[in-house]
Amino acid sequence: MKKACVIILITFCVTCAAMVNSCSKRSDLSARVPLVFVTPAGFPQAVYRFENNALTQQGFNLGKKLFYDGQLSKDGNFPCASCHQQFAAFATFDHDLSHGFNNQFTTRNTPALQNLAWLKEFQWDGGVNHIEVQPLANITATNEMAEDIANVVNKLKRDVAYPPLFAAAFGDTAINTQRILRALAQFTASLVSANSKYDKMTRGETSFNSAEQQGYVLFKGKCASCHQEPLFTDQSYRNNGMTLNPVLKDYGRMRITGKKEDSLKFKVPSLRNVYQTFPYGHDGRLYSLDIVLNHYSNGIAQSATLDPLLKNGIPLSSEEKYYIKIFLGTLSDSTFINDKRFAKP
């Protein structure tokens, strides 16, 4: 009888210990602080709505930590933030092609990370169609972060800082690919730029001066068919008259669709924060706005897939170029590029 009681007592203690251990690995989901994703005035409804990935302060914080953590790359030197720098609207400052693992260079100009929640597809060729999947392309690219996602998961499991953060964000300490990607999406989808002078003007909080207004009128007549307000991109893929880079041999959208009619077509980039995101073009060959405007004015290369709108180029006088550049300056959002919520923790 005494032996049986001892066995029961031991069993009870082991069970209690297991329950305590299990509880210690869980977090009260009710303690999560919800964040409200606000659609800026005049913006359309976002594509990504956090329907299966509730936006919370804990999830956002975890995503931000992951974004700045070199452990997501093979050698620890290339976090997402190494190519996406906040002061450059989360593009790569002053580099045509960004630097990756083992002294390699990427093959495309790093796009700015802003207003991603409104994008239907990602990358210059639209090769990724969901914000939660996008980081996988960069993490696994051999000339970028060059890592295997399973290795990333294992590294984070060994890092004592992460289990509590995953528990706070998702309810328990389990670390897996889906949670990593969803946390990153909570951070990157929150990178909203909508407080430039242009935005304040559209909200009636300020007015353009005469030069800005003249540039705005010219922009709407010369550029807005592709760079549509308020996102300043129509998210289409177009051949804008740039010749094939003989080294990179990048045919753009055709690589995804396999269709000849998509040769040399690349996504129309947003012009928000355009002064902070130079150089320009899918391969960064256009090093200034002057070069960009000169290209459209008299540098268009004719080809079978050239966008019909550019068949005759976009004639621009020196004066018109000046005023368009003045307007483009109103798209700079200092609030966004200096927002401490998005800065390295």
mmCIF file of N, CA, C and O in Angstrom, residues 187-225:
data_model
loop_
_atom_site.group_PDB
_atom_site.id
_atom_site.type_symbol
_atom_site.label_atom_id
_atom_site.label_comp_id
_atom_site.label_asym_id
_atom_site.label_seq_id
_atom_site.Cartn_x
_atom_site.Cartn_y
_atom_site.Cartn_z
ATOM 1 N N PHE A 187 5.461 43.436 -39.578
ATOM 2 C CA PHE A 187 6.341 44.609 -39.592
ATOM 3 C C PHE A 187 6.338 45.282 -40.955
ATOM 4 O O PHE A 187 6.092 46.493 -41.075
ATOM 5 N N THR A 188 6.599 44.527 -42.013
ATOM 6 C CA THR A 188 6.764 45.152 -43.330
ATOM 7 C C THR A 188 5.454 45.733 -43.869
ATOM 8 O O THR A 188 5.469 46.771 -44.541
ATOM 9 N N ALA A 189 4.330 45.104 -43.584
ATOM 10 C CA ALA A 189 3.056 45.651 -44.045
ATOM 11 C C ALA A 189 2.694 46.934 -43.299
ATOM 12 O O ALA A 189 1.858 47.713 -43.761
ATOM 13 N N SER A 190 3.326 47.149 -42.174
ATOM 14 C CA SER A 190 3.080 48.364 -41.385
ATOM 15 C C SER A 190 3.933 49.543 -41.840
ATOM 16 O O SER A 190 3.785 50.654 -41.316
ATOM 17 N N LEU A 191 4.816 49.317 -42.815
ATOM 18 C CA LEU A 191 5.681 50.387 -43.312
ATOM 19 C C LEU A 191 4.894 51.256 -44.286
ATOM 20 O O LEU A 191 5.019 51.142 -45.499
ATOM 21 N N VAL A 192 4.086 52.123 -43.731
ATOM 22 C CA VAL A 192 3.192 52.958 -44.528
ATOM 23 C C VAL A 192 3.752 54.366 -44.640
ATOM 24 O O VAL A 192 4.036 55.024 -43.629
ATOM 25 N N SER A 193 3.918 54.821 -45.875
ATOM 26 C CA SER A 193 4.369 56.189 -46.138
ATOM 27 C C SER A 193 3.207 56.987 -46.704
ATOM 28 O O SER A 193 2.769 56.742 -47.830
ATOM 29 N N ALA A 194 2.693 57.935 -45.931
ATOM 30 C CA ALA A 194 1.516 58.692 -46.361
ATOM 31 C C ALA A 194 1.452 60.058 -45.688
ATOM 32 O O ALA A 194 0.374 60.576 -45.426
ATOM 33 N N ASN A 195 2.636 60.625 -45.408
ATOM 34 C CA ASN A 195 2.624 61.918 -44.733
ATOM 35 C C ASN A 195 3.603 62.903 -45.368
ATOM 36 O O ASN A 195 4.202 63.726 -44.686
ATOM 37 N N SER A 196 3.761 62.808 -46.673
ATOM 38 C CA SER A 196 4.591 63.760 -47.411
ATOM 39 C C SER A 196 3.830 65.074 -47.577
ATOM 40 O O SER A 196 2.642 65.179 -47.229
ATOM 41 N N LYS A 197 4.498 66.059 -48.149
ATOM 42 C CA LYS A 197 3.801 67.323 -48.414
ATOM 43 C C LYS A 197 2.651 67.092 -49.381
ATOM 44 O O LYS A 197 1.579 67.711 -49.246
ATOM 45 N N TYR A 198 2.857 66.199 -50.347
ATOM 46 C CA TYR A 198 1.767 65.858 -51.264
ATOM 47 C C TYR A 198 0.551 65.365 -50.487
ATOM 48 O O TYR A 198 -0.590 65.776 -50.753
ATOM 49 N N ASP A 199 0.772 64.455 -49.524
ATOM 50 C CA ASP A 199 -0.339 63.908 -48.742
ATOM 51 C C ASP A 199 -1.016 65.001 -47.924
ATOM 52 O O ASP A 199 -2.246 65.046 -47.829
ATOM 53 N N LYS A 200 -0.210 65.861 -47.331
ATOM 54 C CA LYS A 200 -0.782 66.956 -46.539
ATOM 55 C C LYS A 200 -1.583 67.897 -47.424
ATOM 56 O O LYS A 200 -2.612 68.436 -47.005
ATOM 57 N N MET A 201 -1.123 68.093 -48.665
ATOM 58 C CA MET A 201 -1.866 68.928 -49.603
ATOM 59 C C MET A 201 -3.209 68.293 -49.932
ATOM 60 O O MET A 201 -4.250 68.955 -49.930
ATOM 61 N N THR A 202 -3.204 66.985 -50.199
ATOM 62 C CA THR A 202 -4.469 66.328 -50.564
ATOM 63 C C THR A 202 -5.436 66.301 -49.380
ATOM 64 O O THR A 202 -6.655 66.243 -49.586
ATOM 65 N N ARG A 203 -4.908 66.351 -48.156
ATOM 66 C CA ARG A 203 -5.768 66.380 -46.971
ATOM 67 C C ARG A 203 -6.190 67.798 -46.603
ATOM 68 O O ARG A 203 -6.909 68.000 -45.619
ATOM 69 N N GLY A 204 -5.715 68.773 -47.357
ATOM 70 C CA GLY A 204 -6.083 70.159 -47.085
ATOM 71 C C GLY A 204 -5.325 70.792 -45.941
ATOM 72 O O GLY A 204 -5.737 71.833 -45.412
ATOM 73 N N GLU A 205 -4.187 70.183 -45.557
ATOM 74 C CA GLU A 205 -3.406 70.701 -44.437
ATOM 75 C C GLU A 205 -2.366 71.728 -44.868
ATOM 76 O O GLU A 205 -1.818 72.451 -44.032
ATOM 77 N N THR A 206 -2.068 71.773 -46.155
ATOM 78 C CA THR A 206 -1.100 72.728 -46.682
ATOM 79 C C THR A 206 -1.417 72.952 -48.156
ATOM 80 O O THR A 206 -2.333 72.327 -48.709
ATOM 81 N N SER A 207 -0.659 73.816 -48.772
ATOM 82 C CA SER A 207 -0.844 74.084 -50.200
ATOM 83 C C SER A 207 0.499 74.011 -50.912
ATOM 84 O O SER A 207 1.548 74.252 -50.305
ATOM 85 N N PHE A 208 0.474 73.680 -52.173
ATOM 86 C CA PHE A 208 1.683 73.719 -52.984
ATOM 87 C C PHE A 208 2.025 75.170 -53.308
ATOM 88 O O PHE A 208 1.121 75.998 -53.502
ATOM 89 N N ASN A 209 3.328 75.457 -53.390
ATOM 90 C CA ASN A 209 3.713 76.755 -53.919
ATOM 91 C C ASN A 209 3.559 76.715 -55.439
ATOM 92 O O ASN A 209 3.224 75.673 -56.015
ATOM 93 N N SER A 210 3.808 77.800 -56.101
ATOM 94 C CA SER A 210 3.535 77.873 -57.537
ATOM 95 C C SER A 210 4.374 76.878 -58.334
ATOM 96 O O SER A 210 3.880 76.259 -59.293
ATOM 97 N N ALA A 211 5.640 76.692 -57.949
ATOM 98 C CA ALA A 211 6.511 75.758 -58.669
ATOM 99 C C ALA A 211 6.040 74.324 -58.468
ATOM 100 O O ALA A 211 6.024 73.522 -59.420
ATOM 101 N N GLU A 212 5.676 73.975 -57.240
ATOM 102 C CA GLU A 212 5.183 72.619 -56.958
ATOM 103 C C GLU A 212 3.885 72.355 -57.716
ATOM 104 O O GLU A 212 3.696 71.264 -58.266
ATOM 105 N N GLN A 213 3.005 73.344 -57.736
ATOM 106 C CA GLN A 213 1.733 73.185 -58.437
ATOM 107 C C GLN A 213 1.946 73.019 -59.937
ATOM 108 O O GLN A 213 1.302 72.176 -60.584
ATOM 109 N N GLN A 214 2.878 73.796 -60.497
ATOM 110 C CA GLN A 214 3.168 73.675 -61.918
ATOM 111 C C GLN A 214 3.748 72.306 -62.235
ATOM 112 O O GLN A 214 3.405 71.684 -63.241
ATOM 113 N N GLY A 215 4.616 71.811 -61.352
ATOM 114 C CA GLY A 215 5.173 70.480 -61.532
ATOM 115 C C GLY A 215 4.112 69.402 -61.418
ATOM 116 O O GLY A 215 4.138 68.406 -62.159
ATOM 117 N N TYR A 216 3.165 69.604 -60.504
ATOM 118 C CA TYR A 216 2.075 68.644 -60.314
ATOM 119 C C TYR A 216 1.218 68.544 -61.575
ATOM 120 O O TYR A 216 0.849 67.445 -62.016
ATOM 121 N N VAL A 217 0.904 69.676 -62.162
ATOM 122 C CA VAL A 217 0.117 69.686 -63.394
ATOM 123 C C VAL A 217 0.863 68.952 -64.508
ATOM 124 O O VAL A 217 0.289 68.142 -65.243
ATOM 125 N N LEU A 218 2.154 69.216 -64.633
ATOM 126 C CA LEU A 218 2.963 68.536 -65.650
ATOM 127 C C LEU A 218 3.030 67.039 -65.379
ATOM 128 O O LEU A 218 2.934 66.221 -66.303
ATOM 129 N N PHE A 219 3.201 66.675 -64.113
ATOM 130 C CA PHE A 219 3.267 65.263 -63.745
ATOM 131 C C PHE A 219 1.988 64.540 -64.152
ATOM 132 O O PHE A 219 2.031 63.451 -64.732
ATOM 133 N N LYS A 220 0.855 65.135 -63.853
ATOM 134 C CA LYS A 220 -0.416 64.485 -64.186
ATOM 135 C C LYS A 220 -0.597 64.333 -65.688
ATOM 136 O O LYS A 220 -1.207 63.357 -66.145
ATOM 137 N N GLY A 221 -0.023 65.249 -66.442
ATOM 138 C CA GLY A 221 -0.152 65.166 -67.886
ATOM 139 C C GLY A 221 0.876 64.268 -68.549
ATOM 140 O O GLY A 221 0.610 63.692 -69.610
ATOM 141 N N LYS A 222 2.039 64.120 -67.926
ATOM 142 C CA LYS A 222 3.155 63.402 -68.557
ATOM 143 C C LYS A 222 3.466 62.036 -67.941
ATOM 144 O O LYS A 222 3.989 61.158 -68.619
ATOM 145 N N CYS A 223 3.167 61.860 -66.655
ATOM 146 C CA CYS A 223 3.686 60.687 -65.932
ATOM 147 C C CYS A 223 2.625 59.832 -65.244
ATOM 148 O O CYS A 223 2.867 58.651 -64.956
ATOM 149 N N ALA A 224 1.469 60.417 -64.940
ATOM 150 C CA ALA A 224 0.507 59.761 -64.062
ATOM 151 C C ALA A 224 -0.207 58.572 -64.688
ATOM 152 O O ALA A 224 -0.863 57.809 -63.978
ATOM 153 N N SER A 225 -0.102 58.383 -65.995
ATOM 154 C CA SER A 225 -0.757 57.220 -66.600
ATOM 155 C C SER A 225 -0.162 55.918 -66.083
ATOM 156 O O SER A 225 -0.847 54.894 -66.001
#
